[in-house]
């Protein structure tokens, strides 16, 4: 597990970079002379590049050693942040955020797959939680500090902080990260089949909808809180959301490990993939139940946020902690289920899931910006987000019913042939 902790260095920086921009939007918009709704498209560009880069690289560079790709991706990410700090205009900022997002997307997908490969048997849920915990720790520890730094010295200082952290993480991984087992060759036909796999598609779809609801709303948390409760200083509330994220990530790992072993996406010496031709079988009933439970919490917390912010600030903090915990906890059982279902296509499935997450974030932030630009009251955004999260819950429950029916038919067929 000590090897897995090395991967959290980069994940911490990714978590800070992915979420600090939400707190910087008002300061950044004033500095470059634009509206918050337009500045919010910096989040859209970052997350869209993040979404598209992961599956593209997984397909084009499947034969390259994962360690080399991890280091290259983190280097691109760090250079993108340096370019952001130097960008003189909104156009240059958009281009720089796209570069940073591309590096982040590749690193995120490969780091989760590498964590599962480096962890010992029976502890892969914890390994995935450690990497997700690194991202959430970047949010809870780094985002408020980055926002406070921007308020006192300017948003560019925050971007230089990100650049420095990325360089430190890159140096640490280059010096200490061991070789990661290379993934099995996955034919192009199988990669394309993962997009239409009836078992994988609903899981990835739930991740997409949950990201639209959760990450999209987070982008505009500052104007939402200002409109709902007259809250000016957003840093403590970002801290509450991030603290919930760390709590959810830490608690989700042990719970997921009790559901049974997940498949390993990389080959180990002397071992062969559990499913040499095709995906696995979803035996994670507890993992499905965990996903359903955390989605219920997301729906409730987002729907209650405007009312609680209007009447009691401690209630708003509680809603943010619950939302952050559930939102971050969701991806641990989601990734575990994908590894179980995808068999030797595990790396591709994780890349698709990461793409769905950040594509959902891009869609959510874009729609939120369009809604605000069209005149929608900011405190109405949480209710719209809760409706999208409810749609994710509906997709999850429907997929679970189909899975149970298919399992029943399979069991009956086995009984009749015995």
PDB file of N, CA, C and O in Angstrom, residues 204-280:
ATOM      1  N   UNK A 204     -21.491   3.758 -16.138  1.00  0.00           N
ATOM      2  CA  UNK A 204     -20.859   4.981 -16.625  1.00  0.00           C
ATOM      3  C   UNK A 204     -21.889   6.103 -16.749  1.00  0.00           C
ATOM      4  O   UNK A 204     -21.603   7.274 -16.455  1.00  0.00           O
ATOM      5  N   UNK A 205     -23.117   5.761 -17.159  1.00  0.00           N
ATOM      6  CA  UNK A 205     -24.174   6.763 -17.257  1.00  0.00           C
ATOM      7  C   UNK A 205     -24.519   7.382 -15.915  1.00  0.00           C
ATOM      8  O   UNK A 205     -24.765   8.589 -15.815  1.00  0.00           O
ATOM      9  N   UNK A 206     -24.529   6.563 -14.877  1.00  0.00           N
ATOM     10  CA  UNK A 206     -24.786   7.088 -13.534  1.00  0.00           C
ATOM     11  C   UNK A 206     -23.678   8.054 -13.122  1.00  0.00           C
ATOM     12  O   UNK A 206     -23.938   9.122 -12.548  1.00  0.00           O
ATOM     13  N   UNK A 207     -22.422   7.706 -13.429  1.00  0.00           N
ATOM     14  CA  UNK A 207     -21.307   8.611 -13.117  1.00  0.00           C
ATOM     15  C   UNK A 207     -21.465   9.945 -13.847  1.00  0.00           C
ATOM     16  O   UNK A 207     -21.206  11.019 -13.280  1.00  0.00           O
ATOM     17  N   UNK A 208     -21.895   9.883 -15.094  1.00  0.00           N
ATOM     18  CA  UNK A 208     -22.082  11.112 -15.879  1.00  0.00           C
ATOM     19  C   UNK A 208     -23.143  12.013 -15.248  1.00  0.00           C
ATOM     20  O   UNK A 208     -22.918  13.211 -15.018  1.00  0.00           O
ATOM     21  N   UNK A 209     -24.303  11.433 -14.948  1.00  0.00           N
ATOM     22  CA  UNK A 209     -25.395  12.236 -14.388  1.00  0.00           C
ATOM     23  C   UNK A 209     -25.042  12.771 -13.005  1.00  0.00           C
ATOM     24  O   UNK A 209     -25.365  13.914 -12.666  1.00  0.00           O
ATOM     25  N   UNK A 210     -24.377  11.946 -12.200  1.00  0.00           N
ATOM     26  CA  UNK A 210     -23.975  12.403 -10.874  1.00  0.00           C
ATOM     27  C   UNK A 210     -22.996  13.559 -10.966  1.00  0.00           C
ATOM     28  O   UNK A 210     -23.026  14.497 -10.151  1.00  0.00           O
ATOM     29  N   UNK A 211     -22.116  13.534 -11.974  1.00  0.00           N
ATOM     30  CA  UNK A 211     -21.161  14.623 -12.152  1.00  0.00           C
ATOM     31  C   UNK A 211     -21.845  15.890 -12.626  1.00  0.00           C
ATOM     32  O   UNK A 211     -21.484  16.999 -12.202  1.00  0.00           O
ATOM     33  N   UNK A 212     -22.828  15.767 -13.520  1.00  0.00           N
ATOM     34  CA  UNK A 212     -23.599  16.939 -13.935  1.00  0.00           C
ATOM     35  C   UNK A 212     -24.206  17.615 -12.713  1.00  0.00           C
ATOM     36  O   UNK A 212     -24.147  18.848 -12.549  1.00  0.00           O
ATOM     37  N   UNK A 213     -24.781  16.797 -11.829  1.00  0.00           N
ATOM     38  CA  UNK A 213     -25.444  17.333 -10.647  1.00  0.00           C
ATOM     39  C   UNK A 213     -24.452  17.897  -9.635  1.00  0.00           C
ATOM     40  O   UNK A 213     -24.622  19.001  -9.119  1.00  0.00           O
ATOM     41  N   UNK A 214     -23.391  17.136  -9.351  1.00  0.00           N
ATOM     42  CA  UNK A 214     -22.507  17.487  -8.238  1.00  0.00           C
ATOM     43  C   UNK A 214     -21.420  18.479  -8.637  1.00  0.00           C
ATOM     44  O   UNK A 214     -21.329  19.570  -8.064  1.00  0.00           O
ATOM     45  N   UNK A 215     -20.621  18.130  -9.623  1.00  0.00           N
ATOM     46  CA  UNK A 215     -19.503  18.986  -9.997  1.00  0.00           C
ATOM     47  C   UNK A 215     -19.972  20.255 -10.709  1.00  0.00           C
ATOM     48  O   UNK A 215     -19.375  21.313 -10.557  1.00  0.00           O
ATOM     49  N   UNK A 216     -21.055  20.133 -11.488  1.00  0.00           N
ATOM     50  CA  UNK A 216     -21.586  21.312 -12.158  1.00  0.00           C
ATOM     51  C   UNK A 216     -22.091  22.353 -11.175  1.00  0.00           C
ATOM     52  O   UNK A 216     -21.844  23.558 -11.331  1.00  0.00           O
ATOM     53  N   UNK A 217     -22.800  21.915 -10.117  1.00  0.00           N
ATOM     54  CA  UNK A 217     -23.279  22.844  -9.106  1.00  0.00           C
ATOM     55  C   UNK A 217     -22.128  23.451  -8.322  1.00  0.00           C
ATOM     56  O   UNK A 217     -22.145  24.642  -7.986  1.00  0.00           O
ATOM     57  N   UNK A 218     -21.116  22.645  -8.024  1.00  0.00           N
ATOM     58  CA  UNK A 218     -19.978  23.140  -7.244  1.00  0.00           C
ATOM     59  C   UNK A 218     -19.290  24.314  -7.926  1.00  0.00           C
ATOM     60  O   UNK A 218     -18.805  25.238  -7.254  1.00  0.00           O
ATOM     61  N   UNK A 219     -19.273  24.316  -9.260  1.00  0.00           N
ATOM     62  CA  UNK A 219     -18.630  25.410  -9.997  1.00  0.00           C
ATOM     63  C   UNK A 219     -19.210  26.760  -9.613  1.00  0.00           C
ATOM     64  O   UNK A 219     -18.489  27.762  -9.530  1.00  0.00           O
ATOM     65  N   UNK A 220     -20.514  26.815  -9.341  1.00  0.00           N
ATOM     66  CA  UNK A 220     -21.193  28.081  -9.063  1.00  0.00           C
ATOM     67  C   UNK A 220     -21.648  28.167  -7.607  1.00  0.00           C
ATOM     68  O   UNK A 220     -22.627  28.841  -7.297  1.00  0.00           O
ATOM     69  N   UNK A 221     -20.909  27.491  -6.728  1.00  0.00           N
ATOM     70  CA  UNK A 221     -21.283  27.489  -5.324  1.00  0.00           C
ATOM     71  C   UNK A 221     -21.213  28.891  -4.721  1.00  0.00           C
ATOM     72  O   UNK A 221     -22.043  29.257  -3.881  1.00  0.00           O
ATOM     73  N   UNK A 222     -20.238  29.700  -5.132  1.00  0.00           N
ATOM     74  CA  UNK A 222     -20.113  31.053  -4.580  1.00  0.00           C
ATOM     75  C   UNK A 222     -21.354  31.899  -4.858  1.00  0.00           C
ATOM     76  O   UNK A 222     -21.951  32.457  -3.920  1.00  0.00           O
ATOM     77  N   UNK A 223     -21.825  32.036  -6.120  1.00  0.00           N
ATOM     78  CA  UNK A 223     -23.052  32.819  -6.329  1.00  0.00           C
ATOM     79  C   UNK A 223     -24.294  32.168  -5.730  1.00  0.00           C
ATOM     80  O   UNK A 223     -25.226  32.866  -5.328  1.00  0.00           O
ATOM     81  N   UNK A 224     -24.330  30.834  -5.649  1.00  0.00           N
ATOM     82  CA  UNK A 224     -25.481  30.157  -5.035  1.00  0.00           C
ATOM     83  C   UNK A 224     -25.602  30.524  -3.566  1.00  0.00           C
ATOM     84  O   UNK A 224     -26.681  30.887  -3.078  1.00  0.00           O
ATOM     85  N   UNK A 225     -24.511  30.454  -2.825  1.00  0.00           N
ATOM     86  CA  UNK A 225     -24.542  30.772  -1.404  1.00  0.00           C
ATOM     87  C   UNK A 225     -24.808  32.258  -1.178  1.00  0.00           C
ATOM     88  O   UNK A 225     -25.492  32.641  -0.219  1.00  0.00           O
ATOM     89  N   UNK A 226     -24.276  33.101  -2.052  1.00  0.00           N
ATOM     90  CA  UNK A 226     -24.527  34.533  -1.919  1.00  0.00           C
ATOM     91  C   UNK A 226     -26.005  34.854  -2.108  1.00  0.00           C
ATOM     92  O   UNK A 226     -26.579  35.677  -1.374  1.00  0.00           O
ATOM     93  N   UNK A 227     -26.649  34.195  -3.071  1.00  0.00           N
ATOM     94  CA  UNK A 227     -28.057  34.459  -3.336  1.00  0.00           C
ATOM     95  C   UNK A 227     -28.966  33.826  -2.292  1.00  0.00           C
ATOM     96  O   UNK A 227     -29.985  34.403  -1.899  1.00  0.00           O
ATOM     97  N   UNK A 228     -28.607  32.650  -1.812  1.00  0.00           N
ATOM     98  CA  UNK A 228     -29.489  31.931  -0.886  1.00  0.00           C
ATOM     99  C   UNK A 228     -29.392  32.468   0.532  1.00  0.00           C
ATOM    100  O   UNK A 228     -30.412  32.556   1.237  1.00  0.00           O
ATOM    101  N   UNK A 229     -28.181  32.809   0.984  1.00  0.00           N
ATOM    102  CA  UNK A 229     -28.027  33.217   2.379  1.00  0.00           C
ATOM    103  C   UNK A 229     -27.210  34.462   2.580  1.00  0.00           C
ATOM    104  O   UNK A 229     -26.827  34.764   3.722  1.00  0.00           O
ATOM    105  N   UNK A 230     -26.911  35.201   1.523  1.00  0.00           N
ATOM    106  CA  UNK A 230     -26.105  36.399   1.667  1.00  0.00           C
ATOM    107  C   UNK A 230     -24.687  36.117   2.126  1.00  0.00           C
ATOM    108  O   UNK A 230     -24.062  36.944   2.790  1.00  0.00           O
ATOM    109  N   UNK A 231     -24.152  34.958   1.760  1.00  0.00           N
ATOM    110  CA  UNK A 231     -22.824  34.538   2.202  1.00  0.00           C
ATOM    111  C   UNK A 231     -21.782  35.104   1.254  1.00  0.00           C
ATOM    112  O   UNK A 231     -21.813  34.835   0.051  1.00  0.00           O
ATOM    113  N   UNK A 232     -20.837  35.883   1.806  1.00  0.00           N
ATOM    114  CA  UNK A 232     -19.813  36.490   0.973  1.00  0.00           C
ATOM    115  C   UNK A 232     -18.537  35.676   0.911  1.00  0.00           C
ATOM    116  O   UNK A 232     -18.032  35.379  -0.165  1.00  0.00           O
ATOM    117  N   UNK A 233     -17.989  35.312   2.067  1.00  0.00           N
ATOM    118  CA  UNK A 233     -16.758  34.527   2.105  1.00  0.00           C
ATOM    119  C   UNK A 233     -17.051  33.054   1.909  1.00  0.00           C
ATOM    120  O   UNK A 233     -17.575  32.379   2.804  1.00  0.00           O
ATOM    121  N   UNK A 234     -16.710  32.510   0.740  1.00  0.00           N
ATOM    122  CA  UNK A 234     -17.096  31.145   0.407  1.00  0.00           C
ATOM    123  C   UNK A 234     -16.085  30.112   0.879  1.00  0.00           C
ATOM    124  O   UNK A 234     -16.406  28.916   0.946  1.00  0.00           O
ATOM    125  N   UNK A 235     -14.872  30.544   1.260  1.00  0.00           N
ATOM    126  CA  UNK A 235     -13.817  29.583   1.586  1.00  0.00           C
ATOM    127  C   UNK A 235     -14.214  28.576   2.679  1.00  0.00           C
ATOM    128  O   UNK A 235     -13.968  27.378   2.532  1.00  0.00           O
ATOM    129  N   UNK A 236     -14.825  28.983   3.812  1.00  0.00           N
ATOM    130  CA  UNK A 236     -15.186  27.982   4.828  1.00  0.00           C
ATOM    131  C   UNK A 236     -16.179  26.946   4.317  1.00  0.00           C
ATOM    132  O   UNK A 236     -16.157  25.792   4.763  1.00  0.00           O
ATOM    133  N   UNK A 237     -17.034  27.332   3.389  1.00  0.00           N
ATOM    134  CA  UNK A 237     -18.039  26.407   2.872  1.00  0.00           C
ATOM    135  C   UNK A 237     -17.423  25.447   1.858  1.00  0.00           C
ATOM    136  O   UNK A 237     -17.830  24.281   1.764  1.00  0.00           O
ATOM    137  N   UNK A 238     -16.443  25.928   1.100  1.00  0.00           N
ATOM    138  CA  UNK A 238     -15.681  25.015   0.261  1.00  0.00           C
ATOM    139  C   UNK A 238     -14.926  24.008   1.132  1.00  0.00           C
ATOM    140  O   UNK A 238     -14.811  22.825   0.785  1.00  0.00           O
ATOM    141  N   UNK A 239     -14.444  24.463   2.261  1.00  0.00           N
ATOM    142  CA  UNK A 239     -13.745  23.593   3.192  1.00  0.00           C
ATOM    143  C   UNK A 239     -14.684  22.512   3.722  1.00  0.00           C
ATOM    144  O   UNK A 239     -14.316  21.345   3.840  1.00  0.00           O
ATOM    145  N   UNK A 240     -15.914  22.898   4.049  1.00  0.00           N
ATOM    146  CA  UNK A 240     -16.895  21.927   4.553  1.00  0.00           C
ATOM    147  C   UNK A 240     -17.198  20.860   3.506  1.00  0.00           C
ATOM    148  O   UNK A 240     -17.266  19.663   3.815  1.00  0.00           O
ATOM    149  N   UNK A 241     -17.368  21.288   2.256  1.00  0.00           N
ATOM    150  CA  UNK A 241     -17.642  20.328   1.179  1.00  0.00           C
ATOM    151  C   UNK A 241     -16.455  19.378   1.001  1.00  0.00           C
ATOM    152  O   UNK A 241     -16.625  18.169   0.873  1.00  0.00           O
ATOM    153  N   UNK A 242     -15.250  19.927   1.022  1.00  0.00           N
ATOM    154  CA  UNK A 242     -14.065  19.093   0.871  1.00  0.00           C
ATOM    155  C   UNK A 242     -13.855  18.162   2.045  1.00  0.00           C
ATOM    156  O   UNK A 242     -13.423  17.014   1.876  1.00  0.00           O
ATOM    157  N   UNK A 243     -14.149  18.635   3.280  1.00  0.00           N
ATOM    158  CA  UNK A 243     -14.018  17.769   4.451  1.00  0.00           C
ATOM    159  C   UNK A 243     -14.956  16.577   4.341  1.00  0.00           C
ATOM    160  O   UNK A 243     -14.600  15.439   4.673  1.00  0.00           O
ATOM    161  N   UNK A 244     -16.161  16.831   3.863  1.00  0.00           N
ATOM    162  CA  UNK A 244     -17.085  15.724   3.618  1.00  0.00           C
ATOM    163  C   UNK A 244     -16.538  14.762   2.580  1.00  0.00           C
ATOM    164  O   UNK A 244     -16.689  13.547   2.705  1.00  0.00           O
ATOM    165  N   UNK A 245     -15.853  15.303   1.559  1.00  0.00           N
ATOM    166  CA  UNK A 245     -15.265  14.452   0.531  1.00  0.00           C
ATOM    167  C   UNK A 245     -14.215  13.518   1.084  1.00  0.00           C
ATOM    168  O   UNK A 245     -14.164  12.335   0.733  1.00  0.00           O
ATOM    169  N   UNK A 246     -13.344  14.027   1.954  1.00  0.00           N
ATOM    170  CA  UNK A 246     -12.330  13.174   2.568  1.00  0.00           C
ATOM    171  C   UNK A 246     -12.993  12.085   3.399  1.00  0.00           C
ATOM    172  O   UNK A 246     -12.621  10.907   3.337  1.00  0.00           O
ATOM    173  N   UNK A 247     -14.005  12.467   4.194  1.00  0.00           N
ATOM    174  CA  UNK A 247     -14.709  11.495   5.029  1.00  0.00           C
ATOM    175  C   UNK A 247     -15.352  10.402   4.181  1.00  0.00           C
ATOM    176  O   UNK A 247     -15.234   9.210   4.483  1.00  0.00           O
ATOM    177  N   UNK A 248     -16.025  10.807   3.102  1.00  0.00           N
ATOM    178  CA  UNK A 248     -16.681   9.818   2.244  1.00  0.00           C
ATOM    179  C   UNK A 248     -15.699   8.893   1.568  1.00  0.00           C
ATOM    180  O   UNK A 248     -15.927   7.687   1.475  1.00  0.00           O
ATOM    181  N   UNK A 249     -14.574   9.437   1.095  1.00  0.00           N
ATOM    182  CA  UNK A 249     -13.569   8.610   0.426  1.00  0.00           C
ATOM    183  C   UNK A 249     -12.967   7.584   1.377  1.00  0.00           C
ATOM    184  O   UNK A 249     -12.761   6.420   1.012  1.00  0.00           O
ATOM    185  N   UNK A 250     -12.681   8.008   2.618  1.00  0.00           N
ATOM    186  CA  UNK A 250     -12.057   7.109   3.582  1.00  0.00           C
ATOM    187  C   UNK A 250     -13.014   5.993   3.998  1.00  0.00           C
ATOM    188  O   UNK A 250     -12.629   4.824   4.103  1.00  0.00           O
ATOM    189  N   UNK A 251     -14.281   6.332   4.220  1.00  0.00           N
ATOM    190  CA  UNK A 251     -15.240   5.333   4.690  1.00  0.00           C
ATOM    191  C   UNK A 251     -15.669   4.373   3.588  1.00  0.00           C
ATOM    192  O   UNK A 251     -16.021   3.221   3.865  1.00  0.00           O
ATOM    193  N   UNK A 252     -15.649   4.832   2.334  1.00  0.00           N
ATOM    194  CA  UNK A 252     -16.156   3.993   1.242  1.00  0.00           C
ATOM    195  C   UNK A 252     -15.247   2.801   0.960  1.00  0.00           C
ATOM    196  O   UNK A 252     -15.736   1.722   0.615  1.00  0.00           O
ATOM    197  N   UNK A 253     -13.924   2.969   1.099  1.00  0.00           N
ATOM    198  CA  UNK A 253     -12.992   1.892   0.757  1.00  0.00           C
ATOM    199  C   UNK A 253     -13.225   0.606   1.527  1.00  0.00           C
ATOM    200  O   UNK A 253     -13.427  -0.457   0.932  1.00  0.00           O
ATOM    201  N   UNK A 254     -13.213   0.634   2.886  1.00  0.00           N
ATOM    202  CA  UNK A 254     -13.468  -0.599   3.635  1.00  0.00           C
ATOM    203  C   UNK A 254     -14.833  -1.215   3.349  1.00  0.00           C
ATOM    204  O   UNK A 254     -14.981  -2.438   3.325  1.00  0.00           O
ATOM    205  N   UNK A 255     -15.844  -0.369   3.124  1.00  0.00           N
ATOM    206  CA  UNK A 255     -17.168  -0.903   2.815  1.00  0.00           C
ATOM    207  C   UNK A 255     -17.156  -1.658   1.491  1.00  0.00           C
ATOM    208  O   UNK A 255     -17.758  -2.722   1.358  1.00  0.00           O
ATOM    209  N   UNK A 256     -16.453  -1.106   0.497  1.00  0.00           N
ATOM    210  CA  UNK A 256     -16.404  -1.746  -0.810  1.00  0.00           C
ATOM    211  C   UNK A 256     -15.624  -3.052  -0.755  1.00  0.00           C
ATOM    212  O   UNK A 256     -15.991  -4.037  -1.415  1.00  0.00           O
ATOM    213  N   UNK A 257     -14.543  -3.100   0.031  1.00  0.00           N
ATOM    214  CA  UNK A 257     -13.753  -4.337   0.114  1.00  0.00           C
ATOM    215  C   UNK A 257     -14.577  -5.508   0.634  1.00  0.00           C
ATOM    216  O   UNK A 257     -14.263  -6.666   0.357  1.00  0.00           O
ATOM    217  N   UNK A 258     -15.625  -5.228   1.396  1.00  0.00           N
ATOM    218  CA  UNK A 258     -16.471  -6.308   1.907  1.00  0.00           C
ATOM    219  C   UNK A 258     -17.353  -6.912   0.826  1.00  0.00           C
ATOM    220  O   UNK A 258     -17.964  -7.960   1.045  1.00  0.00           O
ATOM    221  N   UNK A 259     -17.437  -6.252  -0.334  1.00  0.00           N
ATOM    222  CA  UNK A 259     -18.271  -6.787  -1.406  1.00  0.00           C
ATOM    223  C   UNK A 259     -17.584  -7.894  -2.187  1.00  0.00           C
ATOM    224  O   UNK A 259     -18.216  -8.559  -3.000  1.00  0.00           O
ATOM    225  N   UNK A 260     -16.296  -8.093  -1.970  1.00  0.00           N
ATOM    226  CA  UNK A 260     -15.576  -9.122  -2.713  1.00  0.00           C
ATOM    227  C   UNK A 260     -14.513  -8.512  -3.588  1.00  0.00           C
ATOM    228  O   UNK A 260     -14.457  -7.296  -3.782  1.00  0.00           O
ATOM    229  N   UNK A 261     -13.615  -9.320  -4.152  1.00  0.00           N
ATOM    230  CA  UNK A 261     -12.491  -8.797  -4.927  1.00  0.00           C
ATOM    231  C   UNK A 261     -12.922  -8.223  -6.259  1.00  0.00           C
ATOM    232  O   UNK A 261     -13.830  -8.721  -6.906  1.00  0.00           O
ATOM    233  N   UNK A 262     -12.256  -7.146  -6.642  1.00  0.00           N
ATOM    234  CA  UNK A 262     -12.438  -6.588  -7.978  1.00  0.00           C
ATOM    235  C   UNK A 262     -11.393  -7.173  -8.902  1.00  0.00           C
ATOM    236  O   UNK A 262     -10.362  -7.670  -8.479  1.00  0.00           O
ATOM    237  N   UNK A 263     -11.677  -7.150 -10.191  1.00  0.00           N
ATOM    238  CA  UNK A 263     -10.708  -7.644 -11.176  1.00  0.00           C
ATOM    239  C   UNK A 263      -9.530  -6.689 -11.264  1.00  0.00           C
ATOM    240  O   UNK A 263      -9.653  -5.497 -11.010  1.00  0.00           O
ATOM    241  N   UNK A 264      -8.377  -7.219 -11.675  1.00  0.00           N
ATOM    242  CA  UNK A 264      -7.175  -6.408 -11.804  1.00  0.00           C
ATOM    243  C   UNK A 264      -6.978  -6.053 -13.266  1.00  0.00           C
ATOM    244  O   UNK A 264      -6.926  -6.939 -14.121  1.00  0.00           O
ATOM    245  N   UNK A 265      -6.862  -4.727 -13.611  1.00  0.00           N
ATOM    246  CA  UNK A 265      -6.748  -4.348 -15.012  1.00  0.00           C
ATOM    247  C   UNK A 265      -5.373  -4.543 -15.606  1.00  0.00           C
ATOM    248  O   UNK A 265      -5.225  -4.484 -16.805  1.00  0.00           O
ATOM    249  N   UNK A 266      -4.326  -4.736 -14.780  1.00  0.00           N
ATOM    250  CA  UNK A 266      -2.979  -4.960 -15.280  1.00  0.00           C
ATOM    251  C   UNK A 266      -2.549  -6.381 -14.950  1.00  0.00           C
ATOM    252  O   UNK A 266      -2.933  -6.947 -13.947  1.00  0.00           O
ATOM    253  N   UNK A 267      -1.704  -6.940 -15.796  1.00  0.00           N
ATOM    254  CA  UNK A 267      -1.182  -8.275 -15.541  1.00  0.00           C
ATOM    255  C   UNK A 267      -0.141  -8.249 -14.428  1.00  0.00           C
ATOM    256  O   UNK A 267       0.671  -7.355 -14.343  1.00  0.00           O
ATOM    257  N   UNK A 268      -0.168  -9.266 -13.592  1.00  0.00           N
ATOM    258  CA  UNK A 268       0.916  -9.493 -12.653  1.00  0.00           C
ATOM    259  C   UNK A 268       1.726 -10.684 -13.147  1.00  0.00           C
ATOM    260  O   UNK A 268       1.221 -11.539 -13.873  1.00  0.00           O
ATOM    261  N   UNK A 269       2.956 -10.751 -12.710  1.00  0.00           N
ATOM    262  CA  UNK A 269       3.809 -11.853 -13.139  1.00  0.00           C
ATOM    263  C   UNK A 269       3.221 -13.180 -12.703  1.00  0.00           C
ATOM    264  O   UNK A 269       2.844 -13.364 -11.551  1.00  0.00           O
ATOM    265  N   UNK A 270       3.127 -14.114 -13.635  1.00  0.00           N
ATOM    266  CA  UNK A 270       2.653 -15.449 -13.307  1.00  0.00           C
ATOM    267  C   UNK A 270       1.153 -15.569 -13.213  1.00  0.00           C
ATOM    268  O   UNK A 270       0.634 -16.591 -12.804  1.00  0.00           O
ATOM    269  N   UNK A 271       0.415 -14.485 -13.563  1.00  0.00           N
ATOM    270  CA  UNK A 271      -1.026 -14.532 -13.457  1.00  0.00           C
ATOM    271  C   UNK A 271      -1.633 -14.116 -14.784  1.00  0.00           C
ATOM    272  O   UNK A 271      -1.061 -13.366 -15.558  1.00  0.00           O
ATOM    273  N   UNK A 272      -2.821 -14.570 -15.036  1.00  0.00           N
ATOM    274  CA  UNK A 272      -3.536 -14.217 -16.243  1.00  0.00           C
ATOM    275  C   UNK A 272      -4.805 -13.508 -15.857  1.00  0.00           C
ATOM    276  O   UNK A 272      -5.292 -13.630 -14.747  1.00  0.00           O
ATOM    277  N   UNK A 273      -5.393 -12.723 -16.752  1.00  0.00           N
ATOM    278  CA  UNK A 273      -6.629 -12.033 -16.436  1.00  0.00           C
ATOM    279  C   UNK A 273      -7.716 -13.020 -16.043  1.00  0.00           C
ATOM    280  O   UNK A 273      -7.807 -14.134 -16.562  1.00  0.00           O
ATOM    281  N   UNK A 274      -8.570 -12.553 -15.119  1.00  0.00           N
ATOM    282  CA  UNK A 274      -9.630 -13.438 -14.639  1.00  0.00           C
ATOM    283  C   UNK A 274     -10.622 -13.768 -15.742  1.00  0.00           C
ATOM    284  O   UNK A 274     -11.253 -14.817 -15.734  1.00  0.00           O
ATOM    285  N   UNK A 275     -10.795 -12.842 -16.673  1.00  0.00           N
ATOM    286  CA  UNK A 275     -11.722 -13.067 -17.779  1.00  0.00           C
ATOM    287  C   UNK A 275     -10.978 -12.854 -19.092  1.00  0.00           C
ATOM    288  O   UNK A 275     -10.896 -11.740 -19.611  1.00  0.00           O
ATOM    289  N   UNK A 276     -10.405 -13.863 -19.658  1.00  0.00           N
ATOM    290  CA  UNK A 276      -9.582 -13.666 -20.829  1.00  0.00           C
ATOM    291  C   UNK A 276     -10.337 -13.201 -22.055  1.00  0.00           C
ATOM    292  O   UNK A 276      -9.762 -12.674 -22.974  1.00  0.00           O
ATOM    293  N   UNK A 277     -11.593 -13.395 -22.096  1.00  0.00           N
ATOM    294  CA  UNK A 277     -12.357 -12.968 -23.271  1.00  0.00           C
ATOM    295  C   UNK A 277     -13.689 -12.429 -22.824  1.00  0.00           C
ATOM    296  O   UNK A 277     -14.659 -13.134 -22.690  1.00  0.00           O
ATOM    297  N   UNK A 278     -13.723 -11.121 -22.590  1.00  0.00           N
ATOM    298  CA  UNK A 278     -14.991 -10.519 -22.231  1.00  0.00           C
ATOM    299  C   UNK A 278     -15.013 -10.047 -20.811  1.00  0.00           C
ATOM    300  O   UNK A 278     -14.092 -10.182 -20.051  1.00  0.00           O
ATOM    301  N   UNK A 279     -16.153  -9.458 -20.398  1.00  0.00           N
ATOM    302  CA  UNK A 279     -16.276  -8.868 -19.083  1.00  0.00           C
ATOM    303  C   UNK A 279     -16.608  -9.868 -18.031  1.00  0.00           C
ATOM    304  O   UNK A 279     -16.861 -11.035 -18.259  1.00  0.00           O
ATOM    305  N   UNK A 280     -16.656  -9.356 -16.805  1.00  0.00           N
ATOM    306  CA  UNK A 280     -16.952 -10.180 -15.656  1.00  0.00           C
ATOM    307  C   UNK A 280     -18.430 -10.224 -15.383  1.00  0.00           C
ATOM    308  O   UNK A 280     -19.260  -9.825 -16.171  1.00  0.00           O
TER     309      UNK A 280
END
